PDB file of C-alpha atoms in Angstrom:
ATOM      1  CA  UNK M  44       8.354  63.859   8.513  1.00 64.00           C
ATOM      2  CA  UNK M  45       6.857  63.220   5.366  1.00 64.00           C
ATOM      3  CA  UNK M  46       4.409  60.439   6.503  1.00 67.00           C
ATOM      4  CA  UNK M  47       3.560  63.659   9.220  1.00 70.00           C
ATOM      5  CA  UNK M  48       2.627  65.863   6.635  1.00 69.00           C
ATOM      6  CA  UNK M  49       1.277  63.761   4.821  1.00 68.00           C
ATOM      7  CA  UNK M  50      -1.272  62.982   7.716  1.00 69.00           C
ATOM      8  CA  UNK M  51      -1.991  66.953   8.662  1.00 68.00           C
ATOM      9  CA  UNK M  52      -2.992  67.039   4.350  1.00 65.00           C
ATOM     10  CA  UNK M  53      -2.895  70.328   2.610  1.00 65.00           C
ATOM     11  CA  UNK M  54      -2.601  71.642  -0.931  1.00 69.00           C
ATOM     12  CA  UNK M  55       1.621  70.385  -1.433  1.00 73.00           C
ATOM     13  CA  UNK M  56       3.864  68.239  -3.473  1.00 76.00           C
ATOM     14  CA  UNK M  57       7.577  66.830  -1.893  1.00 78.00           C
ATOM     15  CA  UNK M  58       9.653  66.067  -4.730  1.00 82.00           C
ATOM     16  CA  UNK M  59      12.453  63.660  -3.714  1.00 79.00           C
ATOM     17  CA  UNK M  60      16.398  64.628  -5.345  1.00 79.00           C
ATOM     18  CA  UNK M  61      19.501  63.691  -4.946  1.00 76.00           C
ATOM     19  CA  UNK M  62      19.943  60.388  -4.800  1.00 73.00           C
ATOM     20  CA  UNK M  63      19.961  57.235  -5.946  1.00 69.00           C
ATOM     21  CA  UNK M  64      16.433  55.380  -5.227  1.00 75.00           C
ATOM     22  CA  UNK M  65      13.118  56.731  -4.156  1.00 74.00           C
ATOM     23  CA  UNK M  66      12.195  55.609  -0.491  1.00 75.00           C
ATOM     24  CA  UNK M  67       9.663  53.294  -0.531  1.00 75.00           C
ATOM     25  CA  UNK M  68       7.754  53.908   2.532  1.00 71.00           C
ATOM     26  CA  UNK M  69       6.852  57.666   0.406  1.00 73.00           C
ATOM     27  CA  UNK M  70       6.405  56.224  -2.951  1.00 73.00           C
ATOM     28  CA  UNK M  71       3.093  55.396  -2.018  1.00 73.00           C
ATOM     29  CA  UNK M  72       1.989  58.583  -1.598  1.00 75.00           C
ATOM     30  CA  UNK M  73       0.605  60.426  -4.654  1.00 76.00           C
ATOM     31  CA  UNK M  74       2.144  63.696  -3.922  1.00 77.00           C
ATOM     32  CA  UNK M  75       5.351  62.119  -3.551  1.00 80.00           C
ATOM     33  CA  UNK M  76       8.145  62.622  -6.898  1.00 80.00           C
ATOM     34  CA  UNK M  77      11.330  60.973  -7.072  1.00 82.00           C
ATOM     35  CA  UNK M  78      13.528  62.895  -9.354  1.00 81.00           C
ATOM     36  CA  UNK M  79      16.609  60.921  -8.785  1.00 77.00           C
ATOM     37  CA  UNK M  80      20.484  62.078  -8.916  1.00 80.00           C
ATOM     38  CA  UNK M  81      21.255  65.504 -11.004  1.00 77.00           C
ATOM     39  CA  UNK M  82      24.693  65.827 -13.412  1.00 75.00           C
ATOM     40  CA  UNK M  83      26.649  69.068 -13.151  1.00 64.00           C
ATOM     41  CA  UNK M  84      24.717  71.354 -15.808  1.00 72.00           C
ATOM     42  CA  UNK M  85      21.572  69.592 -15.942  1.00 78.00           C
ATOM     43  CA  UNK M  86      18.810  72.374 -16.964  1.00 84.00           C
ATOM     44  CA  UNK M  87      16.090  69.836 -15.615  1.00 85.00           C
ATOM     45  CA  UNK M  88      17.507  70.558 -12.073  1.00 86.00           C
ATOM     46  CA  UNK M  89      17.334  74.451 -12.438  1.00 89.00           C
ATOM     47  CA  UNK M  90      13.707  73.810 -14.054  1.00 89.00           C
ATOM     48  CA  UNK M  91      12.983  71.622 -10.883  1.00 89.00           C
ATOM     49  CA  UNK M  92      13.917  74.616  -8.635  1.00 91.00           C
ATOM     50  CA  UNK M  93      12.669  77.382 -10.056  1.00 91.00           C
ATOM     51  CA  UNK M  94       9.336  74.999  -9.644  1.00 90.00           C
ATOM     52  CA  UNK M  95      10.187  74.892  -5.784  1.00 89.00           C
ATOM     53  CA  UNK M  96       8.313  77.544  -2.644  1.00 90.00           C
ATOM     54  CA  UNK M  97      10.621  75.582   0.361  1.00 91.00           C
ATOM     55  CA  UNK M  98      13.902  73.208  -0.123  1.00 91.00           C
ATOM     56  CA  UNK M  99      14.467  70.971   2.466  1.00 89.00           C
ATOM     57  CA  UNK M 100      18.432  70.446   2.726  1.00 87.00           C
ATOM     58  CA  UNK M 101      18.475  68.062   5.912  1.00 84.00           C
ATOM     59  CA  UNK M 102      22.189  67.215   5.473  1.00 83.00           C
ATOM     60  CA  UNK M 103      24.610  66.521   8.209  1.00 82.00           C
ATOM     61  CA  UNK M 104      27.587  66.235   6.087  1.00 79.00           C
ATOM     62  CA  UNK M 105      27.633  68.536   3.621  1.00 76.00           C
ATOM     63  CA  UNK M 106      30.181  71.097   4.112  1.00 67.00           C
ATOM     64  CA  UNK M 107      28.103  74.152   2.545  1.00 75.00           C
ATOM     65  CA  UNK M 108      24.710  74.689   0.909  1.00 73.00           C
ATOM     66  CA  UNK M 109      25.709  74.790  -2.784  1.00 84.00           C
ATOM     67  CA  UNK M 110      22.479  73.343  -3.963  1.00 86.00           C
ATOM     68  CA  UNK M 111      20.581  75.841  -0.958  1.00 88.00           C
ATOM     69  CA  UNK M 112      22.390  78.653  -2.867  1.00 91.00           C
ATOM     70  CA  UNK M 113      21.422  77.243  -6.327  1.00 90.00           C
ATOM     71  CA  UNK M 114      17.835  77.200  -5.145  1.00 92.00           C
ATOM     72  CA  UNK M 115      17.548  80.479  -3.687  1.00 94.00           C
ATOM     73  CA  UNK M 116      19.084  81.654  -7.059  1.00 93.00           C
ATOM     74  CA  UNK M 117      16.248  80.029  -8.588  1.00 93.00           C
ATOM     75  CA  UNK M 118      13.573  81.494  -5.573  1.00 95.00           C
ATOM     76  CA  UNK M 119      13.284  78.895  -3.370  1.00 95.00           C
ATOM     77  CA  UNK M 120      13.347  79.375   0.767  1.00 94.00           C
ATOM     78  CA  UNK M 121      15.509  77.017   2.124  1.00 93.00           C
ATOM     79  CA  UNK M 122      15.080  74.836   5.466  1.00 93.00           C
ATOM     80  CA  UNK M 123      18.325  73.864   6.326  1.00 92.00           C
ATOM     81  CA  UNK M 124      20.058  71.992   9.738  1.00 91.00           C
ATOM     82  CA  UNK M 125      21.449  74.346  12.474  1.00 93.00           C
ATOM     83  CA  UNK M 126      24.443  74.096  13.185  1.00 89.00           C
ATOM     84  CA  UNK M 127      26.056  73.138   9.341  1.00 89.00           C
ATOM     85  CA  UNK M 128      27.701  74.819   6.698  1.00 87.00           C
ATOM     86  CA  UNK M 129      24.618  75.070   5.214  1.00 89.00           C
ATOM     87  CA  UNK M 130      22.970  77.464   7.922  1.00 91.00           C
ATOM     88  CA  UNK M 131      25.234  80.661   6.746  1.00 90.00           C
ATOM     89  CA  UNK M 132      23.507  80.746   3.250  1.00 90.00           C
ATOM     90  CA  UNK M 133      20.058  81.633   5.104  1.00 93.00           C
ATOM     91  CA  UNK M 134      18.963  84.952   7.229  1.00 94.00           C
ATOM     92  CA  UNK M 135      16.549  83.276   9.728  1.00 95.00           C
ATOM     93  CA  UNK M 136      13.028  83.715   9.399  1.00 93.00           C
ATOM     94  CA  UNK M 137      13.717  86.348   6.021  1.00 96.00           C
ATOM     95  CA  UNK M 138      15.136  84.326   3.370  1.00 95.00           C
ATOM     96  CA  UNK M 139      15.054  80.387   4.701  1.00 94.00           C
ATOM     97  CA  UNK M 140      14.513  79.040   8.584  1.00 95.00           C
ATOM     98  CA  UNK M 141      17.087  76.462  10.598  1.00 95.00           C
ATOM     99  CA  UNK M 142      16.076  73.388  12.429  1.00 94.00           C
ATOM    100  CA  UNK M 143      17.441  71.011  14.951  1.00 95.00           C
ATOM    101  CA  UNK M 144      15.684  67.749  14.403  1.00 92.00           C
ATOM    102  CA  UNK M 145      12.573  66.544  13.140  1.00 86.00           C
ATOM    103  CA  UNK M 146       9.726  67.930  14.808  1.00 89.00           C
ATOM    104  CA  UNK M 147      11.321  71.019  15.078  1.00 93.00           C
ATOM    105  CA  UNK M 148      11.361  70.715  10.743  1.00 90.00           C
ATOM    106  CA  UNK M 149       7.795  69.690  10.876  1.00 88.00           C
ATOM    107  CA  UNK M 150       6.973  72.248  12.942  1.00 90.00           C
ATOM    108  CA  UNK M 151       8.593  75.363  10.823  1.00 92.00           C
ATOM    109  CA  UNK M 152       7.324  73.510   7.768  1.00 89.00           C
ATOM    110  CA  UNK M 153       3.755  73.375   8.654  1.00 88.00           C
ATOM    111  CA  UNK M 154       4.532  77.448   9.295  1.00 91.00           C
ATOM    112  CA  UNK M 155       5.484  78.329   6.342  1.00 91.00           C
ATOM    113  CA  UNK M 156       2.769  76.472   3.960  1.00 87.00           C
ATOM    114  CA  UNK M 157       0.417  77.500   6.660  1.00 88.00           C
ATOM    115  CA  UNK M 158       1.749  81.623   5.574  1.00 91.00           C
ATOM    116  CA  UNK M 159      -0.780  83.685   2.951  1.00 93.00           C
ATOM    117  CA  UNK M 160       0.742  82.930  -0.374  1.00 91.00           C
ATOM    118  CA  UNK M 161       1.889  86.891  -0.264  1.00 95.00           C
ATOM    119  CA  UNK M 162       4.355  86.289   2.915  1.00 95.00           C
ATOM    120  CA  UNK M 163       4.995  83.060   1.296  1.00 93.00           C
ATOM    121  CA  UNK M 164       6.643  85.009  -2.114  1.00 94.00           C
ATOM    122  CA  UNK M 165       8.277  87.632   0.057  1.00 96.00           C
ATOM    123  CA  UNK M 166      10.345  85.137   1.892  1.00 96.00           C
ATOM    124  CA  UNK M 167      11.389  83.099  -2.124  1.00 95.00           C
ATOM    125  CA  UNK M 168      11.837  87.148  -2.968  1.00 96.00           C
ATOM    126  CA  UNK M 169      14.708  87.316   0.042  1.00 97.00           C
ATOM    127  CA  UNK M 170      16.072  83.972  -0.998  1.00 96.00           C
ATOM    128  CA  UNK M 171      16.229  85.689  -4.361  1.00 95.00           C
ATOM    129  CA  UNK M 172      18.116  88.797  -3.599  1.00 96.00           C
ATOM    130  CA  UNK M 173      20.284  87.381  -0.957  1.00 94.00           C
ATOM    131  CA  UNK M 174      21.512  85.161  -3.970  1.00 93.00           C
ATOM    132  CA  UNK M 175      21.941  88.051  -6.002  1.00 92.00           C
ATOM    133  CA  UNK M 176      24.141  89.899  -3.321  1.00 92.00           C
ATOM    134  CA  UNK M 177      25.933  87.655  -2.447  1.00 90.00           C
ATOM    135  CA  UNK M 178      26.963  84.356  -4.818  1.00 86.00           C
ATOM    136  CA  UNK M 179      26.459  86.365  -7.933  1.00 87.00           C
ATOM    137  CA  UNK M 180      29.208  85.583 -10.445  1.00 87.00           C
ATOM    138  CA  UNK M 181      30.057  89.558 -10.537  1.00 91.00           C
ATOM    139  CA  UNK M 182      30.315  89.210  -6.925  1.00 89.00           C
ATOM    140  CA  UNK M 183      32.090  86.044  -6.866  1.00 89.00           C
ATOM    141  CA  UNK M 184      34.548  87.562  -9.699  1.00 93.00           C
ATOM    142  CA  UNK M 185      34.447  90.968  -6.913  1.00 94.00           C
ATOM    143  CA  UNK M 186      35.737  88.587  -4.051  1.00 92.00           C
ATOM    144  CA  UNK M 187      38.322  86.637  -6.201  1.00 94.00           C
ATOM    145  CA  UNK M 188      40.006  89.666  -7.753  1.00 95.00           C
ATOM    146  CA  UNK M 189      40.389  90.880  -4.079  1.00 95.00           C
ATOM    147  CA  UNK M 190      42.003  88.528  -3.015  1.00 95.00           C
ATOM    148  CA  UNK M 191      44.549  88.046  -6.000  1.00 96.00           C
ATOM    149  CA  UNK M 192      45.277  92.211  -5.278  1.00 95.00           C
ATOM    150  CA  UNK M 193      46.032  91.181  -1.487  1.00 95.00           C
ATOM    151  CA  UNK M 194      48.288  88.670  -2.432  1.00 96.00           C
ATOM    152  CA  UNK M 195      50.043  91.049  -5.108  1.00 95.00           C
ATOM    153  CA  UNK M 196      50.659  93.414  -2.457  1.00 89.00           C
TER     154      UNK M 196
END
């Protein structure tokens, strides 16, 4: 998708996280970053996200969208798989978008960079707030107290 991108051009960066080795058929590219694997904590993660407009979280496998939460925390939109975990962090279209393969990604990509930088912001603002509401740690400490008074009951 990259290389497809890369081929429309326009004014953006993909910054490559989360694993082990950069791939070498986008390390070519001068717009292309490999950050590499993140510890637990790492402030040079949150730095990288609060840098980020759109995270793409492709995954099949992962259960849930902790990282797509920790980005919206930090303003991002997030693209993630339909059908996955990941999917029930997002509100379609307000604070992220869902694809089903490739093209379809490309497609909703080229959409959003292709959005005046002020729709652009109000989308990262969603991401923002919908964070806030609901994976804040008051709101996590809300949920968790609930459910120890349910169980006292």
């Amino acid at each position: 998708m990259f290389l497809r991108l890369q081929a429309i051009g326009g004014d953006f960066r993909f910054v490559h996280f989360g694993c082990n080795s950069p791939d070498q058929q986008l390390a070519v590219f001068p717009n292309y970053e490999f950050r590499g694997s993140f510890d637990v904590g790492d402030e040079s993660l949150v730095t990288l996200l609060n840098d980020l407009e759109l995270l793409l979280f492709p995954s099949l496998f992962d259960a849930y969208g902790l990282l797509g939460q920790e980005a919206q925390a930090c303003g991002a939109a997030i693209a993630v798989r339909k059908d996955t975990g990941a999917e029930s962090i997002i509100e379609e279209g307000v604070s992220g978008f869902s694809f089903v393969n490739s093209d379809d990604l490309l497609a909703k990509v080229i959409s959003f960079i292709d959005k005046p930088k002020s729709e652009m912001l109000k989308i990262r603002q969603q991401a923002r707030l919908r964070a806030e509401k609901y994976w804040s740690y008051e709101k996590i400490a809300e949920l968790t107290l609930d459910v120890y008074e349910q169980a006292l009951r």
